[in-house]
Tab-separated table of C-alpha atoms in Angstrom:
chain	number	residue	atom	x	y	z
A	1	VAL	CA	192.598	7.494	161.763
A	2	GLY	CA	191.988	9.677	158.565
A	3	PRO	CA	194.018	11.498	156.178
A	4	GLU	CA	193.745	14.746	158.215
A	5	GLY	CA	194.321	12.973	161.501
A	6	LYS	CA	190.671	12.519	162.583
A	7	PRO	CA	189.645	9.159	163.533
A	8	TYR	CA	186.848	7.483	161.849
A	9	SER	CA	183.846	6.449	163.759
A	10	PRO	CA	183.966	3.287	165.369
A	11	PHE	CA	180.338	2.755	164.197
A	12	ALA	CA	181.051	2.803	160.863
A	13	LYS	CA	181.462	-1.047	160.557
A	14	ASP	CA	177.727	-1.648	162.080
A	15	PHE	CA	176.067	-2.319	158.862
A	16	ARG	CA	172.361	-3.082	159.926
A	17	SER	CA	172.233	0.274	161.801
A	18	LEU	CA	173.946	2.159	159.483
A	19	ARG	CA	172.229	0.949	156.217
A	20	ARG	CA	168.596	2.098	157.987
A	21	ALA	CA	170.296	5.623	159.140
A	22	MET	CA	171.425	6.121	155.423
A	23	LEU	CA	167.726	5.662	153.770
A	24	GLN	CA	166.077	7.954	156.339
A	25	PRO	CA	165.902	11.852	156.612
A	26	PRO	CA	167.464	13.297	159.855
A	27	TRP	CA	164.997	13.484	162.354
A	28	HIS	CA	165.939	17.110	163.423
A	29	SER	CA	165.202	20.158	161.349
A	30	GLY	CA	169.311	21.461	161.141
A	31	LEU	CA	171.744	21.042	158.369
A	32	MET	CA	173.545	17.681	158.270
A	33	GLN	CA	177.255	18.298	157.507
A	34	GLY	CA	179.766	16.201	155.578
A	35	PHE	CA	181.557	15.503	152.456
A	36	VAL	CA	182.325	13.615	149.427
A	37	ARG	CA	186.164	12.328	148.691
A	38	ARG	CA	187.442	11.681	145.110
A	39	VAL	CA	189.423	8.820	145.058
A	40	LYS	CA	191.635	7.335	141.852
A	41	THR	CA	192.344	3.340	142.407
A	42	LEU	CA	193.829	1.284	139.915
A	43	THR	CA	190.411	0.599	138.214
A	44	GLY	CA	189.018	3.597	138.015
A	45	VAL	CA	187.781	6.615	140.557
A	46	ARG	CA	185.659	6.040	143.839
A	47	PHE	CA	183.722	8.237	145.490
A	48	ASP	CA	183.489	8.245	149.608
A	49	PHE	CA	180.515	10.107	151.315
A	50	LEU	CA	181.142	10.511	155.200
A	51	ILE	CA	179.494	12.479	157.692
A	52	GLU	CA	181.216	14.907	160.011
A	53	LEU	CA	180.484	14.083	163.483
A	54	PRO	CA	181.588	15.949	166.905
A	55	GLY	CA	185.151	14.811	166.900
A	56	HIS	CA	185.302	12.271	163.799
A	57	TRP	CA	184.206	11.341	160.703
A	58	LEU	CA	181.738	8.600	159.756
A	59	LEU	CA	182.423	6.944	156.745
A	60	CYS	CA	179.066	6.044	155.233
A	61	MET	CA	178.939	4.667	151.745
A	62	SER	CA	181.071	4.200	148.814
A	63	ALA	CA	180.234	4.250	144.893
A	64	SER	CA	181.880	3.478	141.971
A	65	LYS	CA	180.594	3.637	138.213
A	66	LEU	CA	180.098	0.362	136.435
A	67	ALA	CA	182.217	0.393	133.389
A	68	ARG	CA	180.442	-2.484	131.439
A	69	SER	CA	176.934	0.212	130.888
A	70	LEU	CA	175.939	2.204	128.078
A	71	THR	CA	174.752	4.576	130.330
A	72	SER	CA	176.111	6.171	133.666
A	73	TYR	CA	175.552	3.625	136.362
A	74	TYR	CA	177.173	4.417	140.133
A	75	CYS	CA	176.488	0.956	142.621
A	76	ILE	CA	176.587	2.349	146.434
A	77	SER	CA	177.635	0.358	149.240
A	78	LEU	CA	178.123	-0.145	152.467
A	79	ASN	CA	181.515	-0.895	152.299
A	80	SER	CA	184.496	0.531	149.985
A	81	ASP	CA	186.416	-2.968	149.435
A	82	SER	CA	182.904	-4.580	147.983
A	83	ILE	CA	181.037	-2.125	145.592
A	84	SER	CA	178.944	-4.634	143.876
A	85	ARG	CA	175.272	-5.580	143.497
A	86	ASP	CA	176.206	-8.935	144.743
A	87	SER	CA	177.639	-7.634	147.963
A	88	PRO	CA	175.779	-7.960	151.206
A	89	HIS	CA	176.622	-4.351	151.773
A	90	TYR	CA	174.686	-3.002	148.564
A	91	LEU	CA	172.685	-0.252	149.122
A	92	GLY	CA	171.120	0.889	146.026
A	93	LYS	CA	172.133	1.974	142.476
A	94	LEU	CA	171.880	5.385	140.741
A	95	ARG	CA	171.071	5.087	136.887
A	96	ALA	CA	171.090	7.517	134.132
A	97	LEU	CA	168.410	7.203	132.270
A	98	SER	CA	170.192	8.361	128.848
A	99	VAL	CA	173.781	8.232	127.084
A	100	GLY	CA	173.524	12.044	127.932
A	101	GLY	CA	173.224	12.141	131.151
A	102	THR	CA	170.821	14.742	131.825
A	103	SER	CA	167.993	12.439	133.700
A	104	TRP	CA	168.610	9.690	136.591
A	105	VAL	CA	166.692	7.633	138.664
A	106	LEU	CA	168.250	6.320	142.283
A	107	PHE	CA	166.802	3.216	143.618
A	108	ASP	CA	166.988	1.447	146.875
A	109	ASN	CA	168.379	-2.612	146.837
A	110	GLY	CA	165.026	-3.784	146.106
A	111	LEU	CA	164.419	-6.173	142.550
A	112	SER	CA	162.486	-4.856	139.530
A	113	ALA	CA	158.803	-5.359	138.645
A	114	LYS	CA	160.462	-8.185	136.009
A	115	ASP	CA	162.638	-9.877	139.062
A	116	ALA	CA	160.416	-9.483	141.695
A	117	GLY	CA	158.234	-11.908	140.126
A	118	GLY	CA	155.020	-10.482	141.359
A	119	ASP	CA	155.989	-10.073	144.861
A	120	ALA	CA	155.116	-6.479	146.130
A	121	MET	CA	157.797	-6.464	149.296
A	122	LEU	CA	160.484	-7.128	147.070
A	123	LEU	CA	160.106	-4.582	144.873
A	124	ARG	CA	162.775	-1.742	144.739
A	125	ARG	CA	161.695	1.797	145.999
A	126	GLN	CA	162.628	4.699	143.880
A	127	LEU	CA	163.757	7.321	146.281
A	128	LEU	CA	164.338	10.152	143.798
A	129	SER	CA	165.117	11.402	140.254
A	130	ILE	CA	167.230	14.072	138.808
A	131	ASP	CA	167.136	15.853	135.930
A	132	PHE	CA	169.823	18.514	134.265
A	133	GLU	CA	168.913	20.816	131.835
A	134	ARG	CA	170.170	20.857	128.534
A	135	ASN	CA	172.616	23.612	127.299
A	136	ILE	CA	173.993	23.186	123.673
A	137	LEU	CA	175.929	26.904	124.262
A	138	GLY	CA	177.671	25.062	127.192
A	139	ALA	CA	177.454	28.424	129.295
A	140	ALA	CA	180.589	28.657	131.944
A	141	GLY	CA	177.976	28.926	134.362
A	142	PRO	CA	176.519	25.358	136.726
A	143	SER	CA	174.288	23.429	134.962
A	144	LYS	CA	170.201	24.043	135.957
A	145	LEU	CA	168.926	20.806	137.893
A	146	GLN	CA	165.674	19.439	139.466
A	147	VAL	CA	165.608	16.857	142.095
A	148	VAL	CA	162.064	15.530	142.920
A	149	LEU	CA	162.067	13.059	146.215
A	150	PRO	CA	159.387	12.077	147.976
A	151	ASP	CA	158.582	15.192	150.443
A	152	GLY	CA	158.412	12.546	153.867
A	153	THR	CA	154.675	12.906	154.490
A	154	GLY	CA	154.066	9.362	153.479
A	155	GLY	CA	151.932	10.356	151.312
A	156	GLN	CA	153.728	8.879	148.162
A	157	ASP	CA	154.179	5.114	147.182
A	158	LEU	CA	157.999	4.765	147.145
A	159	ARG	CA	157.523	1.314	145.275
A	160	ALA	CA	156.401	2.687	142.024
A	161	SER	CA	154.239	0.921	139.424
A	162	PRO	CA	155.968	-0.612	136.742
A	163	ILE	CA	154.754	0.557	133.043
A	164	PRO	CA	154.374	-0.829	129.967
A	165	ALA	CA	158.323	-1.345	127.966
A	166	GLU	CA	157.209	0.773	124.944
A	167	ARG	CA	156.201	4.017	127.327
A	168	ALA	CA	159.719	3.550	129.509
A	169	ARG	CA	161.310	3.751	125.977
A	170	LYS	CA	159.675	7.401	125.137
A	171	SER	CA	159.962	8.341	128.365
A	172	HIS	CA	163.426	7.636	128.798
A	173	GLY	CA	164.787	8.519	124.935
A	174	ASN	CA	164.555	5.284	123.299
A	175	SER	CA	167.966	4.351	125.262
A	176	ARG	CA	168.697	0.768	126.908
A	177	ALA	CA	168.365	2.125	130.339
A	178	ALA	CA	164.334	1.545	129.441
A	179	ASP	CA	165.115	-1.950	129.481
A	180	ASP	CA	166.282	-1.495	133.028
A	181	VAL	CA	163.937	1.061	134.586
A	182	THR	CA	160.557	0.515	133.618
A	183	GLU	CA	158.640	2.627	136.870
A	184	VAL	CA	157.717	6.276	135.845
A	185	ALA	CA	160.359	8.518	136.912
A	186	LEU	CA	159.204	10.951	139.876
A	187	SER	CA	160.277	13.867	137.798
A	188	GLU	CA	157.499	12.741	135.206
A	189	GLN	CA	154.964	12.117	137.830
A	190	TRP	CA	155.556	15.865	138.757
A	191	ARG	CA	155.385	17.105	135.467
A	192	SER	CA	152.063	15.324	134.795
A	193	GLY	CA	150.614	16.962	137.979
A	194	GLN	CA	150.803	13.820	140.171
A	195	ARG	CA	152.536	15.806	143.318
A	196	ASP	CA	150.884	14.540	146.146
A	197	GLY	CA	153.657	13.370	148.573
A	198	LEU	CA	156.573	15.078	146.363
A	199	LEU	CA	159.078	17.862	146.836
A	200	SER	CA	160.583	19.834	143.914
A	201	LEU	CA	164.000	20.681	144.509
A	202	VAL	CA	165.626	23.448	142.124
A	203	ASN	CA	169.198	25.392	142.248
A	204	THR	CA	169.686	28.701	143.232
A	205	THR	CA	170.755	30.887	140.603
A	206	PRO	CA	174.329	32.285	141.042
A	207	THR	CA	175.551	35.590	140.443
A	208	TRP	CA	178.404	36.544	138.552
A	209	ASN	CA	181.165	38.195	140.417
A	210	GLU	CA	183.277	40.156	137.815
A	211	GLU	CA	186.357	40.682	140.223
A	212	LEU	CA	186.455	37.023	140.454
A	213	ARG	CA	185.405	36.326	136.814
A	214	THR	CA	183.300	33.636	138.007
A	215	TYR	CA	179.742	32.700	139.190
A	216	THR	CA	179.211	33.040	142.938
A	217	LEU	CA	177.455	31.657	145.823
A	218	GLU	CA	176.924	32.383	149.695
A	219	TYR	CA	178.479	28.956	151.202
A	220	ASN	CA	179.155	30.579	154.683
A	221	GLY	CA	182.796	29.163	154.341
A	222	ARG	CA	181.345	25.489	153.078
A	223	ALA	CA	183.058	26.563	149.740
A	224	THR	CA	186.699	27.783	149.325
A	225	LEU	CA	187.172	27.023	145.486
A	226	ALA	CA	185.532	27.966	142.519
A	227	SER	CA	183.538	24.855	140.463
A	228	VAL	CA	180.572	24.365	138.382
A	229	LYS	CA	179.967	21.775	140.257
A	230	ASN	CA	178.936	24.087	143.331
A	231	ILE	CA	175.660	24.136	143.969
A	232	GLN	CA	172.392	24.794	146.279
A	233	LEU	CA	168.881	23.484	146.456
A	234	VAL	CA	166.069	24.753	147.375
A	235	PRO	CA	162.104	23.741	147.252
A	236	GLU	CA	160.278	25.548	144.148
A	237	GLY	CA	159.315	28.757	145.093
A	238	SER	CA	161.461	29.264	148.928
A	239	ALA	CA	165.049	30.300	149.867
A	240	GLU	CA	165.271	27.404	152.410
A	241	LEU	CA	168.467	25.623	151.833
A	242	HIS	CA	168.011	21.897	151.596
A	243	PHE	CA	170.908	20.725	149.748
A	244	GLN	CA	174.705	22.439	149.004
A	245	MET	CA	177.614	20.925	147.637
A	246	GLY	CA	181.058	22.934	147.670
A	247	LYS	CA	184.719	22.410	146.436
A	248	VAL	CA	187.067	22.638	148.919
A	249	SER	CA	190.153	20.882	147.586
A	250	GLU	CA	191.136	18.794	144.362
A	251	HIS	CA	189.043	15.764	145.361
A	252	ARG	CA	186.816	17.000	148.193
A	253	PHE	CA	183.447	18.585	148.405
A	254	ASN	CA	181.214	19.777	151.462
A	255	VAL	CA	178.241	18.257	151.037
A	256	ASP	CA	174.976	19.297	153.423
A	257	TRP	CA	171.393	18.415	153.658
A	258	LYS	CA	168.221	18.529	155.498
A	259	ALA	CA	165.059	16.801	156.015
A	260	PRO	CA	163.299	15.187	153.955
A	261	VAL	CA	166.791	14.899	152.082
A	262	SER	CA	168.294	11.560	153.372
A	263	PRO	CA	172.096	10.935	153.115
A	264	ILE	CA	172.204	8.303	150.368
A	265	GLN	CA	170.036	11.093	148.419
A	266	ALA	CA	172.205	13.831	148.940
A	267	PHE	CA	174.969	11.296	148.035
A	268	ALA	CA	173.232	10.521	144.691
A	269	ILE	CA	172.832	14.177	143.981
A	270	ALA	CA	176.445	14.805	144.539
A	271	LEU	CA	177.064	11.435	142.202
A	272	SER	CA	175.048	13.161	139.135
A	273	VAL	CA	176.974	16.059	139.598
A	274	PHE	CA	180.401	14.795	139.316
A	275	ASP	CA	179.602	12.689	136.178
A	276	ASN	CA	180.299	14.049	132.849
A	277	LYS	CA	176.934	14.874	131.422
A	278	LEU	CA	177.517	14.869	127.424
A	279	ALA	CA	174.225	17.256	126.918
A	280	CYS	CA	175.412	19.594	129.125
A	281	SER	CA	178.873	19.827	128.430
A	282	PRO	CA	180.492	23.007	126.630
A	283	ALA	CA	180.230	23.117	123.036
A	284	PRO	CA	183.452	22.826	121.251
A	285	PRO	CA	185.061	26.458	120.646
A	286	SER	CA	184.626	26.137	116.985
A	287	LEU	CA	181.172	25.895	117.068
A	288	ARG	CA	180.317	28.328	119.544
A	289	ALA	CA	182.323	30.597	117.525
A	290	ALA	CA	179.893	29.654	114.578
A	291	MET	CA	177.213	30.459	116.337
A	292	ARG	CA	177.786	33.741	117.522
A	293	LEU	CA	178.454	34.766	113.980
A	294	ARG	CA	175.466	32.654	112.645
A	295	ASP	CA	173.417	34.724	115.757
A	296	ARG	CA	175.141	38.236	114.368
A	297	PHE	CA	174.460	38.030	110.999
A	298	SER	CA	170.707	37.018	111.774
A	299	SER	CA	170.380	40.260	114.085
A	300	SER	CA	172.166	42.395	111.520
A	301	SER	CA	169.880	41.250	108.344
A	302	THR	CA	166.720	41.690	110.714
A	303	ALA	CA	167.830	44.938	111.792
A	304	SER	CA	168.931	46.537	108.841
A	305	PRO	CA	167.226	44.519	105.768
A	306	LYS	CA	168.680	44.937	102.097
A	307	PRO	CA	166.557	46.523	99.260
A	308	HIS	CA	164.651	44.192	97.004
A	309	ALA	CA	166.814	44.271	94.321
A	310	ASP	CA	169.773	43.315	95.696
A	311	HIS	CA	168.428	39.822	96.525
A	312	HIS	CA	168.777	39.415	92.751
A	313	ARG	CA	172.433	40.372	91.997
């Protein structure tokens, strides 16, 4: 029984069928509902992903952040007691491509081109890429992000071809992640015009609520607390909701998604939002104050230039 008195599904330990279900989008066109639970452990923080089913919860996946990695690295497993790449329950990994945490790639449990030894059947599949917009001012609103994933039509080969290490380092910001991620990110393919079989999701823009003094979005009860982690994703040029995440308590965030987004992709998006992104974090107050003074001085100088003689005094 869960902490709120709801029983977990008796099928939560059927790993073979559960693995398949986590990698596939819903068969219907409706929104699936679940939530991410943040759990403090002796070794750090664990994130659990549960699906809400009639009368019970289904504990599906858990993830933990590897502490010895230069960039953020989450291991995703079907078993919360066995979160490791060596575990038989290992499902995939979410890897940041830079120290700042602005770009991410999600892989399944396959092998890299280097470790696959030329066997195409062993190659890992790239399931999605996530890009956060850098914001030096650190505005109080949510970060802007883009998620690129296969659109479900089968027009995209998920087993991406490897690229030269030199190009990988240039693409991934010359970070150590380039030694581990040598595939072209789906977002890079999208930007280069290779969009067949791909779908791009972007977050809807929240509006500032003067009464509440915060940014707000309509969540229809799926978010009850204000948070910069509350986001909604829609296809570019569309208003059709494909993903949303909303805070309901200190350690629980509701997560809703629909096809072609799969449960592991929804979990990965939530994990990337939870992670502290250095390049998207608010700047220190002293830096923001200095930048405001600089901007004010620049605008006043432009609006009211001094006489030429004053520049020589």
